[in-house]
Short mmCIF file of C-alpha atoms in Angstrom, two decimals:
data_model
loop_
_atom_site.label_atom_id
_atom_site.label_comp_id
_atom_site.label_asym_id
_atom_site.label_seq_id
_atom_site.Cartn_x
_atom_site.Cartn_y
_atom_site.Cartn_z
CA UNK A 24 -13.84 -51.65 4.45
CA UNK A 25 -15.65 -50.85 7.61
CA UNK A 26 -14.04 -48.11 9.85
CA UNK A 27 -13.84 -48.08 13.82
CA UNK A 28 -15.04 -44.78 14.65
CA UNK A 29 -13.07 -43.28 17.76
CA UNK A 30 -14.90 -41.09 19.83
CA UNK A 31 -12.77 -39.10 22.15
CA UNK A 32 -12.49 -35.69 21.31
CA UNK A 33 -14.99 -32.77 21.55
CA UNK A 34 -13.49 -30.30 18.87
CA UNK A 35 -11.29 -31.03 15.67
CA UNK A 36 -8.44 -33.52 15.75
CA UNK A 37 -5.19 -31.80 14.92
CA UNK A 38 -2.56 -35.10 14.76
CA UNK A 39 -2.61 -38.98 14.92
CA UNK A 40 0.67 -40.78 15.68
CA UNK A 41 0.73 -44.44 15.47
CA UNK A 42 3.26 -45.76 18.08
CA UNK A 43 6.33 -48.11 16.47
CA UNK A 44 4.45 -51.38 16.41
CA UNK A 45 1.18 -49.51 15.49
CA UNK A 46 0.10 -51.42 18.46
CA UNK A 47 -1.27 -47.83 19.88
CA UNK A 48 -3.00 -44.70 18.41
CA UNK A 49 -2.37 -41.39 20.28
CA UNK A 50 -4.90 -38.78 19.18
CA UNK A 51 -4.63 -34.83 20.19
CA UNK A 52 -7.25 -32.42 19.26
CA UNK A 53 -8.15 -28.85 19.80
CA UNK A 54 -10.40 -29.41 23.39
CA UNK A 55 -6.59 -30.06 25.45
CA UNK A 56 -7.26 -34.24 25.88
CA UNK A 57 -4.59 -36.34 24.68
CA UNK A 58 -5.97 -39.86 23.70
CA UNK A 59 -4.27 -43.38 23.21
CA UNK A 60 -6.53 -45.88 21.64
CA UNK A 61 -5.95 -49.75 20.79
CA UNK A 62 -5.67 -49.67 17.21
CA UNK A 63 -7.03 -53.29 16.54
CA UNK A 64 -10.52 -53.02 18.01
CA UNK A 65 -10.53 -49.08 18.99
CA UNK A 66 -11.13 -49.54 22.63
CA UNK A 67 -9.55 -46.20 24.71
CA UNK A 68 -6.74 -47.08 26.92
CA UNK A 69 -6.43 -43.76 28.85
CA UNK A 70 -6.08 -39.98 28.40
CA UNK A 71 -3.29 -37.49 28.91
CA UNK A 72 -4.65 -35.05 31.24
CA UNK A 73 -2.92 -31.37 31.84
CA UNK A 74 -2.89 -29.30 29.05
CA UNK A 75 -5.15 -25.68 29.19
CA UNK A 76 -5.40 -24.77 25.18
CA UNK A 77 -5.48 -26.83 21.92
CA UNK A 78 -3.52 -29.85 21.70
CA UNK A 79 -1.45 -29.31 18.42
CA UNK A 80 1.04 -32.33 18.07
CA UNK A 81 2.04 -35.97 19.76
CA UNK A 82 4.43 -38.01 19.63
CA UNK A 83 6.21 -40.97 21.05
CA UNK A 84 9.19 -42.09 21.15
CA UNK A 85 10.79 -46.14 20.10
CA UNK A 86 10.27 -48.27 22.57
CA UNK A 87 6.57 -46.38 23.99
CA UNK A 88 7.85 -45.65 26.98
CA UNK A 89 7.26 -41.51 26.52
CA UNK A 90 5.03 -39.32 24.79
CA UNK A 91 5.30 -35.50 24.26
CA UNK A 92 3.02 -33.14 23.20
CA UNK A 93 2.83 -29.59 22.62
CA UNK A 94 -0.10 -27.05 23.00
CA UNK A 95 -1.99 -23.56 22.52
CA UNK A 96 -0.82 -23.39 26.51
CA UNK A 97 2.09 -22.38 25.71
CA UNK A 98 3.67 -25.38 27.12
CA UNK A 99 4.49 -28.88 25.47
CA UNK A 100 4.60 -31.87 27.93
CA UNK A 101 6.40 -35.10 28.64
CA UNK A 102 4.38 -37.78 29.97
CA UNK A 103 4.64 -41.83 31.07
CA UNK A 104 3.27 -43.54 28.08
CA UNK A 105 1.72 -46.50 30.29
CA UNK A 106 0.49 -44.62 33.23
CA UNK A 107 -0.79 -41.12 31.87
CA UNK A 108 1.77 -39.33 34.36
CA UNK A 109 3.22 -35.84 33.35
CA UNK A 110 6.98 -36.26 33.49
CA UNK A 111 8.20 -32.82 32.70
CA UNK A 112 6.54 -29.64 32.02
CA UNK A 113 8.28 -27.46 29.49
CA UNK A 114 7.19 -23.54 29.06
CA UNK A 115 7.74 -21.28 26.04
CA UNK A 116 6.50 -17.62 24.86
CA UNK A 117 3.78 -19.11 22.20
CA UNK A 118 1.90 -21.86 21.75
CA UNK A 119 4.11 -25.01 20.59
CA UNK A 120 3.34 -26.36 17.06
CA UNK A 121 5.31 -29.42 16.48
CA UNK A 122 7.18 -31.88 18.78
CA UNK A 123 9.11 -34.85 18.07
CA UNK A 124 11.62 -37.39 19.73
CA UNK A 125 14.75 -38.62 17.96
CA UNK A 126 15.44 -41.93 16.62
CA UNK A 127 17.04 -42.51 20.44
CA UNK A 128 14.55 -41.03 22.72
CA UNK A 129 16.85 -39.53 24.26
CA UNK A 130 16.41 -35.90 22.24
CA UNK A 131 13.22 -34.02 22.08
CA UNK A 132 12.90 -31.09 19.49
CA UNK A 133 9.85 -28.34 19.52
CA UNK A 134 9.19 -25.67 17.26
CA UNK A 135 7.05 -22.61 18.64
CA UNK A 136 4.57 -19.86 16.62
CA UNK A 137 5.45 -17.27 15.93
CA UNK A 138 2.50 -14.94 18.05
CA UNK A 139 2.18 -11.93 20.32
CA UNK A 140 5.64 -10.36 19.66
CA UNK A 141 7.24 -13.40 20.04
CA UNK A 142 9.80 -15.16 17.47
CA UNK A 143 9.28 -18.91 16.41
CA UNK A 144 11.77 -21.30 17.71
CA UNK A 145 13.22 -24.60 17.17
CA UNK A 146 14.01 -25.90 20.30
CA UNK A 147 16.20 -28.88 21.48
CA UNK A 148 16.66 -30.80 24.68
CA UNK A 149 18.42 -33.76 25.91
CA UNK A 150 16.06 -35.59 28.06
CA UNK A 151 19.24 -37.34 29.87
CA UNK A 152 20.33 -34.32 31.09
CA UNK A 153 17.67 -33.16 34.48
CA UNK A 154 19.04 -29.81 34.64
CA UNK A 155 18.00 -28.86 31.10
CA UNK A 156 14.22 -30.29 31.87
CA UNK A 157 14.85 -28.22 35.51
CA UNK A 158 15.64 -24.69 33.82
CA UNK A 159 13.93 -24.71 31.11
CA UNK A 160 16.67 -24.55 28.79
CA UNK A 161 17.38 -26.06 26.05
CA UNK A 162 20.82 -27.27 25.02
CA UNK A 163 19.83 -25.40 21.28
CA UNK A 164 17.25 -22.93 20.53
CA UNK A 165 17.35 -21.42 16.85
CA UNK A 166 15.09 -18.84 15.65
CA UNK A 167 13.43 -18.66 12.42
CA UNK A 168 12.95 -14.81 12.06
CA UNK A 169 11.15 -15.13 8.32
CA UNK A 170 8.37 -17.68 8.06
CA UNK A 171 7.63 -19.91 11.36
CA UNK A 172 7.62 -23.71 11.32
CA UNK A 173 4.23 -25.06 10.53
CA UNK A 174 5.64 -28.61 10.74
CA UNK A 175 8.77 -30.43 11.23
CA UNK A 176 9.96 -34.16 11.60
CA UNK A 177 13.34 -35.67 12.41
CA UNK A 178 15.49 -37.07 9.88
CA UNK A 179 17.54 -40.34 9.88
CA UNK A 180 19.86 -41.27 12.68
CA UNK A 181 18.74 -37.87 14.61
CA UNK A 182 21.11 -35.65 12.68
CA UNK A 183 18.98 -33.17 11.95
CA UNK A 184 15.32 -31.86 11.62
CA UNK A 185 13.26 -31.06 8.65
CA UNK A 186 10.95 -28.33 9.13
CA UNK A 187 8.34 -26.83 6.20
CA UNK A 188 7.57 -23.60 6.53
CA UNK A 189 4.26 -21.45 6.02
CA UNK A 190 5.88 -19.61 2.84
CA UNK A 191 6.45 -23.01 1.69
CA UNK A 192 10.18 -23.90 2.26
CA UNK A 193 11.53 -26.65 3.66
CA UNK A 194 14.83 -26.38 5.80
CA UNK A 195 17.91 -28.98 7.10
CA UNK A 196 18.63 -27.80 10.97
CA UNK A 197 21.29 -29.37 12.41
CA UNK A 198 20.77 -30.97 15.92
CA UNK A 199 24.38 -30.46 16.80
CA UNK A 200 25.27 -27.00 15.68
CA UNK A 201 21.98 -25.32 14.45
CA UNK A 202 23.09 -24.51 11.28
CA UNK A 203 20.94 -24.76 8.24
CA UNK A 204 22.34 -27.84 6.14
CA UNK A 205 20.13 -27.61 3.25
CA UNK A 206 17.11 -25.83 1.97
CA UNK A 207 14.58 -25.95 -0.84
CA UNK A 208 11.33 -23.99 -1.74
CA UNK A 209 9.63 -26.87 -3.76
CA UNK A 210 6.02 -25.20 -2.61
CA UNK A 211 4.40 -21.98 -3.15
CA UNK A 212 1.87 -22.02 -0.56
CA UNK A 213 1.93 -23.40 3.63
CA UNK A 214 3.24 -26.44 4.26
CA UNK A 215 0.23 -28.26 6.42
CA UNK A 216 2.10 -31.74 7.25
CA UNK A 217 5.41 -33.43 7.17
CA UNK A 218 5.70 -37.48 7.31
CA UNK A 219 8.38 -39.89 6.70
CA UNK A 220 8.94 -43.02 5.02
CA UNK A 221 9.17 -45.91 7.40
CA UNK A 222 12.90 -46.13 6.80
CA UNK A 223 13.19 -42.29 7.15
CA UNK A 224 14.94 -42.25 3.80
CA UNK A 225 12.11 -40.66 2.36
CA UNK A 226 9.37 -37.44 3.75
CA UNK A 227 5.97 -36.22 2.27
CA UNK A 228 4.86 -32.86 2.13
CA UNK A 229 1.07 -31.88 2.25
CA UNK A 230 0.92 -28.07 1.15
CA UNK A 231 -2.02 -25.45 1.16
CA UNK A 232 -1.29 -24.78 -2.53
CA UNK A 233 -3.24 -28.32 -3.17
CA UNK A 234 -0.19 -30.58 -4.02
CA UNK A 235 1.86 -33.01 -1.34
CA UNK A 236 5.29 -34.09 -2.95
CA UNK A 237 7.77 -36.74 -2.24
CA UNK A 238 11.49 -35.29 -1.04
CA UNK A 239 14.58 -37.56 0.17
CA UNK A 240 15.59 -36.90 3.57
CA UNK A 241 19.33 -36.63 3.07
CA UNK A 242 19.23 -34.14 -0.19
CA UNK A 243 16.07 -32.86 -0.11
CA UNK A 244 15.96 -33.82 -3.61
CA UNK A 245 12.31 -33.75 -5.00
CA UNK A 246 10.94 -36.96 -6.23
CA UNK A 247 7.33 -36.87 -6.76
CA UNK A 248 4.62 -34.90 -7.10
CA UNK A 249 0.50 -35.71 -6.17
CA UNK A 250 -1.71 -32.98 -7.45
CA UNK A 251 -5.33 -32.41 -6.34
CA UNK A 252 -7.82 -29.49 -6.69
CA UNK A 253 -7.90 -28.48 -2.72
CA UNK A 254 -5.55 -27.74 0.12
CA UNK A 255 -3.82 -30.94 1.14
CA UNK A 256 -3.57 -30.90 5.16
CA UNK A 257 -1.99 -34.05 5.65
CA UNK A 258 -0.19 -36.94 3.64
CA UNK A 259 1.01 -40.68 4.72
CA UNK A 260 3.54 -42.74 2.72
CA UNK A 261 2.85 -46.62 3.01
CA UNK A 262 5.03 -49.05 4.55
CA UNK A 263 4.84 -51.69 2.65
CA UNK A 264 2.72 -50.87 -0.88
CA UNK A 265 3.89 -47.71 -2.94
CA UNK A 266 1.13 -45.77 -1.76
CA UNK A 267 0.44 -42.57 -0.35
CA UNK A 268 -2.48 -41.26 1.07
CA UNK A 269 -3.77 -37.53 1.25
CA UNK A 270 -6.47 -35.93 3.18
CA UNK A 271 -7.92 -32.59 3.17
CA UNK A 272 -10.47 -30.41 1.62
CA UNK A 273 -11.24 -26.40 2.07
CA UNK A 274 -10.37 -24.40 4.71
CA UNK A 275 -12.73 -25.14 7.71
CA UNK A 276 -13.96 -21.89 7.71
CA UNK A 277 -15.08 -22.33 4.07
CA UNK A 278 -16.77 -24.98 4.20
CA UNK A 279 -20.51 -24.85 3.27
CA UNK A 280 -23.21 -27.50 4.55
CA UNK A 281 -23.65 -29.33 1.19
CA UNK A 282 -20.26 -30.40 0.74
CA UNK A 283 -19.87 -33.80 2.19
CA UNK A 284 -22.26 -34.90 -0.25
CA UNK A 285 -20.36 -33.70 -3.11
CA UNK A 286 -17.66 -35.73 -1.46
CA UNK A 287 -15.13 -33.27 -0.61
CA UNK A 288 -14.03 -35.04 2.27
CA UNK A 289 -12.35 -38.41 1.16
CA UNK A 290 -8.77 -39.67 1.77
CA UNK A 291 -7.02 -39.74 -1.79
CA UNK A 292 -5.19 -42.96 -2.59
CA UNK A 293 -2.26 -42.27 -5.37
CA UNK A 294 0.22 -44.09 -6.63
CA UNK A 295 3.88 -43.06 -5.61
CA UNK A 296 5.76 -43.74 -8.71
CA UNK A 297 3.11 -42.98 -11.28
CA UNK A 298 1.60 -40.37 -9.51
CA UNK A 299 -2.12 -41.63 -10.25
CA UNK A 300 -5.18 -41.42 -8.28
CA UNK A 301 -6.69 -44.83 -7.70
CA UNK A 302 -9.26 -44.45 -4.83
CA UNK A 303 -10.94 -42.78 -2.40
CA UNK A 304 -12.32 -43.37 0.82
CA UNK A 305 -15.56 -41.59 1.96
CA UNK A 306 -16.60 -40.85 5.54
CA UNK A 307 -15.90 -37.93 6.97
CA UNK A 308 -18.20 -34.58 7.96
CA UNK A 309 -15.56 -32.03 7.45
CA UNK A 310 -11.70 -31.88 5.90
CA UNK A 311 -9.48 -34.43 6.88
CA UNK A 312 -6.96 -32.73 9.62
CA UNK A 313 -4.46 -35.72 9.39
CA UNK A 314 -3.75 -39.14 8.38
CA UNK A 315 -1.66 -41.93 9.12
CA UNK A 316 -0.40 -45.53 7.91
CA UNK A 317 -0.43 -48.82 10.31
CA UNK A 318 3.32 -49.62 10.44
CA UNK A 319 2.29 -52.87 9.22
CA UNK A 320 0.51 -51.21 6.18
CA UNK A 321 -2.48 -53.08 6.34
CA UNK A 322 -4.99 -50.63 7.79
CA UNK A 323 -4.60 -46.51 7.81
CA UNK A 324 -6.39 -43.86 10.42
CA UNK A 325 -7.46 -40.29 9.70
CA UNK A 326 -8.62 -37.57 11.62
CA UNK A 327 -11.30 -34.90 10.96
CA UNK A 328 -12.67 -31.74 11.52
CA UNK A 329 -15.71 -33.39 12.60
CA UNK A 330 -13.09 -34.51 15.75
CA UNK A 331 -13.77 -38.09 15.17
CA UNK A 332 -10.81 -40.54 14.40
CA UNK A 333 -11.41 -43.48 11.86
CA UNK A 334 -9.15 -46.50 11.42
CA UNK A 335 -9.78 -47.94 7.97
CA UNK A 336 -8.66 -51.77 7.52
CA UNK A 337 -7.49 -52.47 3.98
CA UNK A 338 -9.58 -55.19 2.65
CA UNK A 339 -7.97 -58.10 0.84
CA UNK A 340 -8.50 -56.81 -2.75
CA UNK A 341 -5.71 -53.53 -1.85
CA UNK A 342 -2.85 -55.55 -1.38
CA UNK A 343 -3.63 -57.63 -4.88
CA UNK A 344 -3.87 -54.15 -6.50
CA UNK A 345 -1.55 -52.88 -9.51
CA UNK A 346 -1.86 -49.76 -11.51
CA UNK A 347 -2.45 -50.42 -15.27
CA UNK A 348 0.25 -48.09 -17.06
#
């Protein structure tokens, strides 16, 4: 399993977002370039140029027409997928954490930090409408006066958003009337990383107190749990195998030089019904910052500290694997 190393980024990747036919890989990292890569040989296709601060999230949207990203600028952008052109321009108070289009395209939702006297917000606009793009305002803004969103993904049909928190909770917002819908505290520490099942039936949850766990969208019901001995920053449920991976390792400002040789920095394989470990994968020069599964499930990426991107193709012994109970 050799990996295409993607060079693009000066300072540590903070999220990789395959697009819906996995087709593309949009990187963003913490030197304000947005990448898109071919994910088949690696090549760059272009670059997202306009943000001023750390690039914290990407996304884009079902058919790859749009991508959005949010940033340490205080701002989080809309841009033309295929031509790199900035579309809209949204500002806030603090620096935007999370972004996400619905299952349409049609809805964007945001969530802001909580910083410099400012609350943390959940915000939602409707990209049909110009006016809301125009002043800045979006059709629903809640706050979340507690803990502040540290991630947040949509949930089936565009309902409603799931958000974790950074005192560990995870909460149901409704996109239509902002209410909270449901809410559980299944972790005791930060929750790093939100993902969801191909289907969207199903989300992960990669925590700071070393465990990522397996909810269902609609009940937040907890399913699974994946224990390890360090903070888990990101998790990725597989398509097609029952598989998820997890990467992390310490805190970056922990990290001491020896530790990539102790092998601190792998992406964990385990088994989603048994809950085993049963591989790793080697390679990286610092904590893994975020993972993510091909849609097809035959090849996963992750993305380091060391601000390089890897895509790992599965070799044919994987997909022939089963767990001996």
């Amino acid at each position: 399993m050799k990996p295409i190393l993607l060079q693009g980024h000066e300072r540590s990747i903070t999220q990789i977002k395959y697009n819906r036919e996995g087709d593309l890989l949009f990187s963003v990292a913490k030197d304000t370039v947005a990448n898109v890569w071919y994910s088949v040989n690696g090549e760059r296709l272009g670059t997202y140029n306009g943000h001023t601060g750390a690039v914290w999230c990407v996304d884009c949207d079902w058919d790859t027409k749009n991508v959005l990203t949010g940033s340490a600028d205080n701002s989080c952008r809309l841009w033309d997928c295929e031509t790199g052109k900035q579309l809209a321009l949204l500002e806030t108070n603090s620096a935007v954490r999370t972004c996400g289009f619905d299952f349409s395209g049609n809805i964007i939702m945001f969530s802001t930090d909580k910083q410099m006297g400012y609350q943390c917000y959940l915000n939602f606009f409707d990209l049909r409408d110009p006016q809301q793009i125009e002043d800045n305002q979006p059709y629903l803004s809640l706050p979340c006066s507690e803990h502040k969103i540290t991630s947040a993904v949509w949930g089936p049909l565009g309902d409603f958003v799931i958000a974790g928190h950074e005192n560990g909770e995870i909460n149901q917002f409704s996109a239509k009337s902002g209410d909270i819908l449901k809410k559980v505290k299944e972790h005791s520490r930060q929750i790093n990383d939100i993902q969801t099942s191909v289907d969207l039936t199903m989300f992960i949850t990669a925590s700071k107190d070393n465990t990522a766990k397996l909810f269902d969208s609609n009940s937040l019901d907890h399913i699974k749990s994946f224990k390890t001995e360090r903070p888990v920053n990101s998790a990725a449920i597989s398509p097609i195998m029952d598989h998820v991976v997890m990467g992390g390792g310490q805190e970056a400002m922990e990290v001491t030089t020896t530790s990539t040789r102790i092998g601190k920095f792998e992406a964990r394989f385990f088994h989603a019904a048994y809950e085993e470990e049963f591989g790793r994968v080697k390679g990286h020069f610092g904590p893994i910052n975020c993972v993510a599964f091909h849609p097809d499930g035959k090849s996963y990426s992750s993305g380091g500290e060391d601000g390089y991107v890897r895509i790992h193709y599965f070799d044919p012994q994987y997909f022939d694997f089963e767990l001996e109970a």
